[in-house]
CSV table of C-alpha atoms in Angstrom, one decimal:
chain,number,residue,atom,x,y,z
A,1,MET,CA,124.1,123.8,94.6
A,2,THR,CA,121.4,125.0,97.0
A,3,ALA,CA,122.4,125.9,100.6
A,4,ASP,CA,120.4,123.0,102.0
A,5,ARG,CA,122.1,120.5,99.7
A,6,ALA,CA,125.5,122.0,100.2
A,7,ASP,CA,125.2,121.9,104.0
A,8,LEU,CA,124.1,118.2,103.9
A,9,VAL,CA,126.9,117.2,101.6
A,10,ALA,CA,129.4,119.1,103.8
A,11,GLU,CA,128.1,117.4,106.9
A,12,ALA,CA,128.2,113.9,105.3
A,13,ILE,CA,131.8,114.5,104.1
A,14,ARG,CA,133.0,116.0,107.4
A,15,THR,CA,131.3,113.4,109.7
A,16,GLY,CA,130.8,110.4,107.5
A,17,THR,CA,127.1,110.4,108.3
A,18,LEU,CA,124.1,112.6,108.8
A,19,ALA,CA,122.3,113.4,112.1
A,20,GLY,CA,118.8,112.4,112.7
A,21,LEU,CA,118.6,109.1,110.6
A,22,PRO,CA,115.8,106.7,111.6
A,23,GLY,CA,117.0,103.9,113.8
A,24,GLY,CA,114.0,101.6,114.2
A,25,HIS,CA,111.3,99.9,112.3
A,26,PHE,CA,108.2,101.9,111.4
A,27,ILE,CA,105.3,100.0,112.7
A,28,ASP,CA,101.7,101.2,113.4
A,29,GLY,CA,102.7,104.9,112.8
A,30,ARG,CA,105.9,105.1,114.9
A,31,PHE,CA,109.5,104.0,115.1
A,32,VAL,CA,110.1,101.0,117.3
A,33,GLU,CA,113.0,98.8,118.2
A,34,SER,CA,113.2,95.2,117.3
A,35,ALA,CA,111.5,92.7,119.6
A,36,SER,CA,114.9,91.0,120.0
A,37,GLY,CA,116.7,94.3,120.6
A,38,ARG,CA,119.3,93.5,117.9
A,39,ARG,CA,120.7,96.1,115.5
A,40,MET,CA,122.8,96.0,112.4
A,41,GLU,CA,125.3,98.2,110.6
A,42,SER,CA,124.7,100.0,107.3
A,43,PHE,CA,127.8,100.7,105.2
A,44,ASP,CA,128.8,103.6,103.0
A,45,PRO,CA,130.1,101.8,99.9
A,46,GLY,CA,132.2,104.8,98.9
A,47,ARG,CA,134.3,104.4,102.0
A,48,GLY,CA,133.7,100.8,102.9
A,49,LYS,CA,132.8,101.8,106.4
A,50,ALA,CA,129.7,101.6,108.5
A,51,PHE,CA,128.0,105.0,108.9
A,52,ALA,CA,124.9,104.2,111.0
A,53,THR,CA,123.0,101.3,112.6
A,54,VAL,CA,119.4,100.3,112.4
A,55,ALA,CA,117.1,97.8,114.1
A,56,ALA,CA,117.5,94.2,112.8
A,57,GLY,CA,114.1,92.6,112.5
A,58,ASP,CA,112.9,89.0,112.4
A,59,GLY,CA,109.7,87.1,112.4
A,60,GLN,CA,108.4,88.7,115.6
A,61,ASP,CA,108.6,92.2,114.0
A,62,ILE,CA,107.0,91.0,110.8
A,63,ASP,CA,104.1,89.6,112.9
A,64,ARG,CA,103.7,93.0,114.6
A,65,ALA,CA,103.8,94.8,111.2
A,66,VAL,CA,101.3,92.5,109.5
A,67,ALA,CA,98.9,92.7,112.5
A,68,ALA,CA,99.1,96.5,112.2
A,69,ALA,CA,98.5,96.4,108.5
A,70,ARG,CA,95.5,94.0,108.8
A,71,ALA,CA,93.9,96.2,111.5
A,72,ALA,CA,94.4,99.3,109.4
A,73,LEU,CA,92.9,97.6,106.3
A,74,SER,CA,89.4,97.5,108.0
A,75,GLY,CA,89.8,100.7,109.9
A,76,PRO,CA,89.5,104.4,108.8
A,77,TRP,CA,91.6,103.7,105.7
A,78,SER,CA,88.9,101.5,104.2
A,79,ARG,CA,86.4,104.3,104.6
A,80,LEU,CA,88.4,107.0,102.9
A,81,SER,CA,87.3,107.9,99.4
A,82,PRO,CA,89.7,107.4,96.5
A,83,ALA,CA,90.0,111.1,96.1
A,84,ALA,CA,91.0,111.5,99.8
A,85,ARG,CA,93.7,108.8,99.3
A,86,GLY,CA,94.9,110.8,96.3
A,87,ASP,CA,95.1,113.9,98.4
A,88,ILE,CA,97.4,112.2,100.9
A,89,LEU,CA,99.6,111.0,98.0
A,90,MET,CA,99.8,114.5,96.6
A,91,ARG,CA,100.8,115.9,99.9
A,92,ALA,CA,103.5,113.3,100.1
A,93,SER,CA,104.7,114.2,96.7
A,94,ARG,CA,105.1,117.9,97.7
A,95,LEU,CA,106.9,116.9,101.0
A,96,ILE,CA,109.3,114.7,99.1
A,97,ALA,CA,110.1,117.6,96.7
A,98,GLU,CA,110.7,119.9,99.7
A,99,ARG,CA,113.1,117.4,101.3
A,100,ALA,CA,114.7,116.1,98.1
A,101,ALA,CA,118.2,117.1,99.1
A,102,ARG,CA,118.1,115.1,102.3
A,103,PHE,CA,116.6,112.0,100.6
A,104,ALA,CA,119.3,112.2,97.9
A,105,VAL,CA,122.3,112.6,100.2
A,106,VAL,CA,121.0,109.7,102.4
A,107,GLU,CA,120.5,107.5,99.3
A,108,THR,CA,124.1,108.3,98.2
A,109,LEU,CA,125.5,107.4,101.6
A,110,ASP,CA,123.5,104.2,101.8
A,111,SER,CA,123.6,102.8,98.3
A,112,GLY,CA,126.8,104.4,97.0
A,113,LYS,CA,125.4,105.9,93.8
A,114,ARG,CA,126.5,109.3,92.6
A,115,LEU,CA,124.6,112.2,94.1
A,116,ALA,CA,123.3,113.3,90.6
A,117,GLU,CA,121.9,109.8,90.1
A,118,ALA,CA,120.3,109.9,93.6
A,119,GLU,CA,118.7,113.2,92.8
A,120,GLY,CA,117.3,111.9,89.6
A,121,ASP,CA,115.8,109.0,91.6
A,122,VAL,CA,114.2,111.4,94.1
A,123,GLY,CA,112.7,113.4,91.3
A,124,GLY,CA,111.2,110.3,89.9
A,125,VAL,CA,109.7,109.5,93.3
A,126,VAL,CA,108.1,112.9,93.4
A,127,LYS,CA,106.5,112.2,90.0
A,128,ALA,CA,105.4,108.7,91.0
A,129,PHE,CA,103.4,109.9,94.0
A,130,ALA,CA,101.9,112.7,91.9
A,131,TYR,CA,100.9,110.2,89.2
A,132,TYR,CA,99.2,107.8,91.5
A,133,ALA,CA,97.6,110.7,93.4
A,134,GLY,CA,95.8,111.5,90.2
A,135,ALA,CA,95.1,107.9,89.4
A,136,ALA,CA,93.4,107.0,92.7
A,137,ASP,CA,89.9,108.2,91.8
A,138,LYS,CA,90.2,106.9,88.2
A,139,LEU,CA,90.5,103.3,89.0
A,140,GLN,CA,87.1,102.0,87.6
A,141,GLY,CA,85.5,98.9,86.4
A,142,ASP,CA,83.4,98.1,83.3
A,143,SER,CA,79.8,97.4,82.5
A,144,MET,CA,79.1,94.2,80.5
A,145,PRO,CA,76.4,93.6,77.9
A,146,VAL,CA,74.9,90.5,79.6
A,147,GLY,CA,71.3,90.8,78.2
A,148,PRO,CA,68.2,92.9,78.6
A,149,ASP,CA,67.2,91.3,81.9
A,150,HIS,CA,70.5,91.7,83.7
A,151,ILE,CA,73.1,94.4,84.6
A,152,GLY,CA,76.7,93.2,84.7
A,153,LEU,CA,79.6,95.2,86.1
A,154,THR,CA,83.1,94.8,87.5
A,155,ILE,CA,84.7,96.4,90.5
A,156,GLU,CA,88.4,96.9,91.2
A,157,GLU,CA,89.0,96.2,94.9
A,158,PRO,CA,92.2,96.5,96.9
A,159,VAL,CA,93.9,93.2,97.1
A,160,GLY,CA,94.4,93.6,100.9
A,161,VAL,CA,97.7,93.6,102.8
A,162,ALA,CA,100.6,93.8,100.3
A,163,ALA,CA,104.2,92.9,101.0
A,164,GLN,CA,107.1,94.5,99.2
A,165,ILE,CA,110.7,93.3,99.1
A,166,VAL,CA,112.9,96.2,98.0
A,167,PRO,CA,116.4,95.8,96.4
A,168,TRP,CA,119.5,97.6,97.3
A,169,ASN,CA,120.3,99.2,93.9
A,170,TYR,CA,117.3,101.5,93.7
A,171,PRO,CA,115.9,101.5,97.3
A,172,LEU,CA,113.8,104.7,97.3
A,173,SER,CA,112.5,104.6,93.7
A,174,THR,CA,111.6,100.9,93.8
A,175,ALA,CA,109.9,101.3,97.2
A,176,ALA,CA,107.9,104.3,95.9
A,177,ARG,CA,106.7,102.6,92.7
A,178,GLY,CA,105.2,99.8,94.8
A,179,ILE,CA,104.0,101.9,97.8
A,180,ALA,CA,102.3,104.7,95.8
A,181,PRO,CA,100.0,102.5,93.6
A,182,ALA,CA,99.2,100.1,96.5
A,183,LEU,CA,98.1,103.1,98.6
A,184,ALA,CA,96.1,104.6,95.6
A,185,ALA,CA,94.3,101.2,95.3
A,186,GLY,CA,93.4,101.2,99.0
A,187,CYS,CA,95.8,98.5,100.2
A,188,THR,CA,97.9,98.5,103.4
A,189,LEU,CA,101.6,97.5,103.3
A,190,VAL,CA,104.5,95.8,105.0
A,191,VAL,CA,107.8,96.7,103.3
A,192,LYS,CA,111.1,95.1,103.8
A,193,PRO,CA,114.0,97.2,102.4
A,194,ALA,CA,117.3,95.5,101.6
A,195,GLU,CA,119.5,95.2,104.7
A,196,GLN,CA,122.2,97.2,102.8
A,197,THR,CA,119.9,100.2,102.2
A,198,PRO,CA,117.1,100.7,104.8
A,199,PHE,CA,117.1,104.4,105.5
A,200,THR,CA,115.3,106.2,102.7
A,201,THR,CA,112.4,103.7,102.8
A,202,LEU,CA,112.1,104.3,106.6
A,203,MET,CA,112.2,108.1,105.9
A,204,LEU,CA,109.5,107.7,103.3
A,205,ALA,CA,107.2,105.9,105.7
A,206,GLU,CA,107.5,108.6,108.3
A,207,LEU,CA,106.9,111.3,105.7
A,208,LEU,CA,103.7,109.5,104.5
A,209,HIS,CA,102.5,109.4,108.0
A,210,GLU,CA,103.1,113.1,108.3
A,211,ALA,CA,101.2,113.6,105.0
A,212,GLY,CA,98.1,112.0,106.6
A,213,LEU,CA,98.4,108.3,106.2
A,214,PRO,CA,96.6,106.6,109.2
A,215,ALA,CA,98.7,104.5,111.5
A,216,GLY,CA,99.3,100.9,110.4
A,217,VAL,CA,98.7,101.6,106.7
A,218,LEU,CA,102.4,101.5,105.8
A,219,ASN,CA,104.8,99.6,107.9
A,220,VAL,CA,108.6,99.1,107.3
A,221,VAL,CA,110.7,96.4,108.9
A,222,ALA,CA,114.4,96.5,108.4
A,223,GLY,CA,116.4,93.2,108.5
A,224,THR,CA,118.1,90.6,106.5
A,225,GLY,CA,116.3,88.5,103.8
A,226,ALA,CA,116.9,85.3,105.8
A,227,GLU,CA,115.3,86.6,109.0
A,228,ALA,CA,112.8,89.3,108.0
A,229,GLY,CA,112.2,88.8,104.3
A,230,ALA,CA,111.6,85.1,104.5
A,231,ALA,CA,109.1,85.6,107.4
A,232,LEU,CA,107.3,88.2,105.4
A,233,VAL,CA,106.8,86.3,102.2
A,234,ALA,CA,105.7,83.2,104.1
A,235,HIS,CA,103.2,85.0,106.4
A,236,PRO,CA,99.6,83.9,106.1
A,237,GLY,CA,98.4,87.4,106.7
A,238,ILE,CA,99.9,88.7,103.4
A,239,ASP,CA,97.6,88.9,100.3
A,240,HIS,CA,100.1,90.0,97.7
A,241,ILE,CA,103.9,90.0,97.3
A,242,THR,CA,105.9,92.3,95.1
A,243,PHE,CA,109.5,91.1,94.9
A,244,THR,CA,112.5,92.7,93.1
A,245,GLY,CA,115.7,90.8,93.2
A,246,SER,CA,117.7,87.9,91.9
A,247,VAL,CA,116.2,84.9,90.0
A,248,ALA,CA,117.3,82.5,92.8
A,249,THR,CA,115.7,84.5,95.5
A,250,GLY,CA,112.6,85.0,93.4
A,251,GLN,CA,112.2,81.3,93.1
A,252,ARG,CA,112.4,80.9,96.8
A,253,VAL,CA,109.7,83.6,97.2
A,254,MET,CA,107.5,81.8,94.7
A,255,ARG,CA,107.8,78.6,96.7
A,256,ALA,CA,106.9,80.4,99.9
A,257,ALA,CA,104.0,82.2,98.3
A,258,ALA,CA,102.6,78.9,97.0
A,259,GLU,CA,102.0,77.7,100.5
A,260,HIS,CA,99.2,80.2,101.0
A,261,VAL,CA,98.4,80.8,97.2
A,262,THR,CA,99.6,84.4,97.6
A,263,ARG,CA,99.6,86.6,94.6
A,264,LEU,CA,102.9,87.7,93.1
A,265,VAL,CA,104.6,90.3,91.0
A,266,LEU,CA,108.3,89.4,90.3
A,267,GLU,CA,110.9,91.6,88.8
A,268,LEU,CA,114.0,89.5,88.6
A,269,GLY,CA,117.3,89.6,86.6
A,270,GLY,CA,118.2,90.9,83.2
A,271,LYS,CA,120.9,90.6,80.5
A,272,SER,CA,119.5,93.2,78.3
A,273,PRO,CA,120.6,93.5,74.6
A,274,LEU,CA,121.4,96.9,73.1
A,275,VAL,CA,121.6,96.6,69.3
A,276,VAL,CA,123.6,99.3,67.4
A,277,LEU,CA,123.2,99.2,63.6
A,278,ALA,CA,125.6,100.8,61.1
A,279,ASP,CA,123.2,103.6,60.2
A,280,CYS,CA,122.9,104.9,63.8
A,281,ASP,CA,123.4,108.4,65.0
A,282,PHE,CA,127.0,107.5,66.2
A,283,ASP,CA,127.3,110.1,69.0
A,284,ALA,CA,123.8,109.4,70.4
A,285,ALA,CA,124.6,105.7,70.4
A,286,ILE,CA,127.9,106.2,72.3
A,287,ALA,CA,126.1,108.3,74.9
A,288,GLY,CA,123.3,105.8,75.2
A,289,ILE,CA,125.6,102.8,75.6
A,290,MET,CA,127.6,104.5,78.3
A,291,GLU,CA,124.5,105.4,80.3
A,292,ALA,CA,122.9,102.0,79.8
A,293,ILE,CA,125.8,100.1,81.4
A,294,PHE,CA,127.7,102.5,83.6
A,295,GLU,CA,124.9,104.4,85.4
A,296,ASN,CA,124.8,103.3,89.1
A,297,ALA,CA,128.0,101.4,88.3
A,298,GLY,CA,126.0,98.9,86.2
A,299,GLN,CA,124.0,97.7,89.2
A,300,ILE,CA,120.7,97.9,87.3
A,301,CYS,CA,118.5,94.9,86.4
A,302,SER,CA,117.6,96.6,83.2
A,303,ALA,CA,121.2,97.7,82.3
A,304,GLY,CA,122.1,97.5,78.7
A,305,SER,CA,124.8,95.0,79.6
A,306,ARG,CA,125.0,93.3,76.1
A,307,LEU,CA,126.2,95.4,73.3
A,308,ILE,CA,125.3,93.8,69.9
A,309,VAL,CA,127.0,95.9,67.2
A,310,GLU,CA,126.8,95.5,63.5
A,311,GLU,CA,130.2,94.5,62.1
A,312,ALA,CA,130.6,97.4,59.7
A,313,ILE,CA,131.0,99.9,62.6
A,314,ALA,CA,132.3,97.7,65.3
A,315,GLU,CA,135.9,98.9,65.2
A,316,PRO,CA,135.3,102.7,65.4
A,317,LEU,CA,132.5,102.2,67.9
A,318,LEU,CA,134.6,100.1,70.2
A,319,GLU,CA,137.5,102.5,69.9
A,320,ARG,CA,135.2,105.4,71.1
A,321,LEU,CA,133.7,103.3,73.8
A,322,VAL,CA,137.0,102.1,75.2
A,323,ALA,CA,138.2,105.7,75.4
A,324,SER,CA,135.1,106.9,77.1
A,325,ALA,CA,135.2,104.0,79.6
A,326,LYS,CA,138.8,104.7,80.5
A,327,ALA,CA,138.0,108.3,81.1
A,328,LEU,CA,135.4,107.6,83.8
A,329,ARG,CA,137.0,108.4,87.1
A,330,PRO,CA,135.7,106.2,90.0
A,331,GLY,CA,135.0,108.0,93.3
A,332,HIS,CA,132.6,108.6,96.2
A,333,GLY,CA,129.1,109.4,95.3
A,334,LEU,CA,129.3,112.8,97.0
A,335,SER,CA,132.3,113.8,94.8
A,336,ASP,CA,132.3,114.8,91.2
A,337,ALA,CA,133.3,111.2,90.1
A,338,GLY,CA,132.3,109.8,86.8
A,339,ILE,CA,131.2,106.4,88.3
A,340,GLY,CA,130.3,105.4,91.8
A,341,PRO,CA,131.2,102.3,93.9
A,342,ILE,CA,129.8,98.8,94.0
A,343,ASN,CA,127.3,98.4,96.8
A,344,SER,CA,129.1,95.9,99.0
A,345,ALA,CA,132.3,93.9,99.3
A,346,ALA,CA,130.4,90.7,98.5
A,347,GLN,CA,129.0,92.2,95.3
A,348,LEU,CA,132.4,93.5,94.3
A,349,ALA,CA,133.8,90.0,94.7
A,350,ARG,CA,131.0,88.6,92.5
A,351,VAL,CA,131.7,91.2,89.7
A,352,ALA,CA,135.4,90.5,89.9
A,353,GLY,CA,134.8,86.7,89.7
A,354,HIS,CA,132.9,87.0,86.5
A,355,VAL,CA,135.6,89.0,84.8
A,356,ASP,CA,138.4,86.8,86.2
A,357,ARG,CA,136.8,83.7,84.8
A,358,ALA,CA,136.4,85.4,81.4
A,359,ARG,CA,140.0,86.4,81.4
A,360,ALA,CA,141.0,82.8,82.3
A,361,ALA,CA,138.8,81.6,79.4
A,362,GLY,CA,140.7,83.8,76.9
A,363,ASN,CA,138.1,86.6,76.5
A,364,ARG,CA,139.7,89.8,75.2
A,365,ILE,CA,139.3,92.6,77.8
A,366,LEU,CA,139.3,95.9,76.0
A,367,ALA,CA,139.0,98.2,79.1
A,368,GLY,CA,139.1,97.8,82.8
A,369,GLY,CA,138.8,94.3,84.2
A,370,ALA,CA,140.2,95.1,87.7
A,371,VAL,CA,139.2,96.1,91.2
A,372,VAL,CA,140.3,99.6,92.2
A,373,PRO,CA,142.8,99.2,95.1
A,374,PRO,CA,141.2,100.5,98.3
A,375,GLU,CA,144.1,102.9,98.9
A,376,ASP,CA,143.3,104.6,95.6
A,377,CYS,CA,139.6,105.2,96.3
A,378,GLY,CA,139.2,106.1,100.0
A,379,GLY,CA,138.7,102.5,101.1
A,380,GLY,CA,135.5,102.0,99.1
A,381,TRP,CA,134.4,99.1,96.8
A,382,PHE,CA,135.1,100.1,93.2
A,383,TYR,CA,135.5,98.2,90.0
A,384,ARG,CA,136.9,99.8,86.9
A,385,PRO,CA,134.5,100.3,83.9
A,386,THR,CA,135.0,97.2,81.8
A,387,ILE,CA,134.4,96.2,78.2
A,388,VAL,CA,134.9,92.5,77.2
A,389,LEU,CA,134.5,90.7,73.9
A,390,ALA,CA,132.3,87.6,74.0
A,391,HIS,CA,133.4,84.3,72.4
A,392,GLY,CA,129.8,83.6,71.2
A,393,PRO,CA,126.2,83.2,72.3
A,394,ASP,CA,127.0,80.5,74.8
A,395,ASP,CA,129.7,82.5,76.6
A,396,PRO,CA,128.9,83.0,80.3
A,397,LEU,CA,129.5,86.7,79.8
A,398,VAL,CA,126.4,86.7,77.4
A,399,GLN,CA,124.3,84.3,79.5
A,400,GLU,CA,124.9,85.4,83.1
A,401,GLU,CA,123.9,88.6,84.8
A,402,ILE,CA,127.0,90.3,86.3
A,403,PHE,CA,125.3,93.3,87.9
A,404,GLY,CA,128.3,95.6,87.7
A,405,PRO,CA,130.1,98.0,85.3
A,406,VAL,CA,130.9,95.3,82.8
A,407,LEU,CA,129.8,95.5,79.1
A,408,THR,CA,129.8,92.4,77.0
A,409,VAL,CA,130.3,93.0,73.3
A,410,GLN,CA,128.9,90.7,70.5
A,411,VAL,CA,129.7,91.6,66.9
A,412,VAL,CA,127.2,90.4,64.3
A,413,PRO,CA,127.2,90.7,60.5
A,414,ASP,CA,123.7,92.1,60.0
A,415,PHE,CA,120.3,93.1,61.4
A,416,ASP,CA,118.8,89.6,61.3
A,417,GLU,CA,121.7,88.1,63.2
A,418,ALA,CA,121.3,91.0,65.8
A,419,ILE,CA,117.7,89.8,66.5
A,420,VAL,CA,118.9,86.2,66.9
A,421,ALA,CA,121.6,87.4,69.3
A,422,ALA,CA,119.2,89.6,71.3
A,423,ASN,CA,116.9,86.6,72.0
A,424,ALA,CA,119.6,84.2,72.9
A,425,THR,CA,119.4,84.3,76.7
A,426,SER,CA,116.9,83.1,79.3
A,427,TYR,CA,116.2,86.7,80.3
A,428,ALA,CA,113.6,89.1,78.7
A,429,LEU,CA,113.5,92.4,80.7
A,430,VAL,CA,114.6,95.2,78.4
A,431,ALA,CA,116.0,95.6,74.9
A,432,GLY,CA,117.2,98.7,73.0
A,433,ILE,CA,118.2,99.6,69.5
A,434,TYR,CA,120.0,102.6,67.8
A,435,THR,CA,119.2,103.0,64.1
A,436,ARG,CA,117.9,105.6,61.7
A,437,ASP,CA,115.8,103.0,59.9
A,438,HIS,CA,112.5,103.1,61.7
A,439,ALA,CA,111.2,100.1,59.8
A,440,LYS,CA,114.0,98.0,61.3
A,441,ALA,CA,113.5,99.6,64.7
A,442,TRP,CA,109.8,98.5,64.8
A,443,ARG,CA,110.7,95.1,63.4
A,444,TYR,CA,113.1,94.7,66.2
A,445,ALA,CA,110.6,95.9,68.8
A,446,ARG,CA,108.2,93.2,67.5
A,447,ALA,CA,110.7,90.4,67.2
A,448,VAL,CA,112.7,90.8,70.5
A,449,ASP,CA,111.2,89.2,73.7
A,450,ALA,CA,111.3,91.9,76.3
A,451,GLY,CA,109.0,93.6,78.7
A,452,GLN,CA,110.0,97.0,77.3
A,453,VAL,CA,111.9,98.1,74.2
A,454,TYR,CA,113.8,101.4,73.8
A,455,ILE,CA,114.4,103.0,70.4
A,456,ASN,CA,117.2,105.5,70.1
A,457,GLU,CA,117.3,106.2,73.8
A,458,PHE,CA,117.8,103.9,76.7
A,459,PHE,CA,116.0,104.1,80.1
A,460,ALA,CA,113.2,106.1,78.4
A,461,GLY,CA,109.5,106.3,79.5
A,462,GLY,CA,109.1,107.4,83.1
A,463,ILE,CA,106.4,106.5,85.6
A,464,ALA,CA,103.5,106.2,83.1
A,465,MET,CA,105.1,103.3,81.2
A,466,PRO,CA,104.6,99.8,82.6
A,467,PHE,CA,107.8,98.0,83.6
A,468,GLY,CA,108.5,94.3,84.0
A,469,GLY,CA,109.9,91.2,82.4
A,470,ASN,CA,109.2,87.9,80.7
A,471,ARG,CA,110.8,84.4,81.1
A,472,LYS,CA,113.5,84.4,83.9
A,473,SER,CA,113.1,88.2,84.2
A,474,GLY,CA,109.8,87.6,86.0
A,475,PHE,CA,106.2,88.5,85.5
A,476,GLY,CA,103.7,91.2,86.4
A,477,ARG,CA,104.2,94.9,85.9
A,478,ALA,CA,105.1,97.9,88.0
A,479,LYS,CA,104.5,101.5,87.0
A,480,GLY,CA,101.7,103.0,84.9
A,481,MET,CA,98.0,102.0,85.3
A,482,ALA,CA,99.1,98.3,85.0
A,483,GLY,CA,101.1,98.8,88.2
A,484,LEU,CA,98.0,100.2,89.9
A,485,ARG,CA,95.9,97.2,88.9
A,486,SER,CA,98.6,94.9,90.3
A,487,TYR,CA,97.3,95.8,93.7
A,488,CYS,CA,93.6,95.2,92.8
A,489,LYS,CA,91.4,92.1,92.7
A,490,LEU,CA,88.6,92.1,90.2
A,491,LYS,CA,85.0,91.4,91.3
A,492,SER,CA,82.2,90.7,88.8
A,493,VAL,CA,78.6,91.5,89.9
A,494,VAL,CA,75.5,90.5,88.0
A,495,ALA,CA,72.0,91.7,88.9
A,496,ARG,CA,68.7,90.5,87.5
A,497,ILE,CA,66.3,93.3,86.8
């Protein structure tokens, strides 16, 4: 552990917080209080206690932020070359790397995730800004063969002022994968982080300003979804919305966007299937399953929350999984725990409700299935790593997103039935498979409806691979060059010679 990291962890453990956290919105290049003067608490999920307060925004603050973004869109930012935008993003990447320890500790305090997971997120953010720094001057159109008397070409232009609604499960990395490509494309932004996790997004905005971003290009308004988020997605000054969150909230965002015909990218829920065939590398499959469902306490839209296992190996596989799940020790993200807390008391109640209903319906719970008593975990919000057998494809455990450390198991007789089971929900975000038979792996990749498919490793790919879903998992893509073009509008130009 580096001295800087060790000192930050020690301060957070000793005081329950960190000094110097941002307390206001970041609008037009500086921190400001809410127009209403109101503030809200932010809670440490590992302790179940508030550790800081931040400004609580509403429509007035959104108006200020959108005005700043619109003014910046036609200001000096519009006259910067793509290479100059890339230089700013690269400086930001280096600054994030230098301050990685502070970002990670704050992310752990705010979201609850284990420090090692937060550090992985920060490392991904460093790579994201470097990737889009390099992409900024490679965003180019095409020429079209429109005949000997004409020249036809296309131009990728910034879409304008982009709004981003950031979720609480991956606050920094989700913010970065929207902010970095939007800036590379030449857009300006208004970002609304989740009310549960505002701090690292605010810190990122200040850092980008330090890296050379002109005032007003990136604005962050903290606040609830009802007061700040709703005002942002309904604002007539917004040209594009990127929303990450639940299906129900995404539907409300779509309705609000329709009023002004605002463009959308939606990343919504998931109930992702992870198929394990009898010929798999057994140890690799166990490790992959555990990571797919228990990383970030299962609070991942793309979590491998449905294990579809071939009957021939179901018994030994489940025996190993149950032992591994029972060995995970819940604890504060700054400890050496095997699994961190649930982000909020409300989310803990939702997770417990799903499992309680399954128990009442007669589902067999193989491991976990209970809230950890507060006195056993420092007062935080913890749920035991859980494995449950599904009754069948219509079981609510199969069809409903739980968003917690709960693995639903479906046992199937063969590969063909595994494909049927994988496609049997209304979600289509991620799918995975473990098998040594690459013909079957590629057949699965073609047959399963998913935005991305992982073969013999879950959560693979990195910033270069486009990410997004189909059906109720949303539409549009983040990451990669597809994510960059999400923030562009295509213009066709034809000239007669």
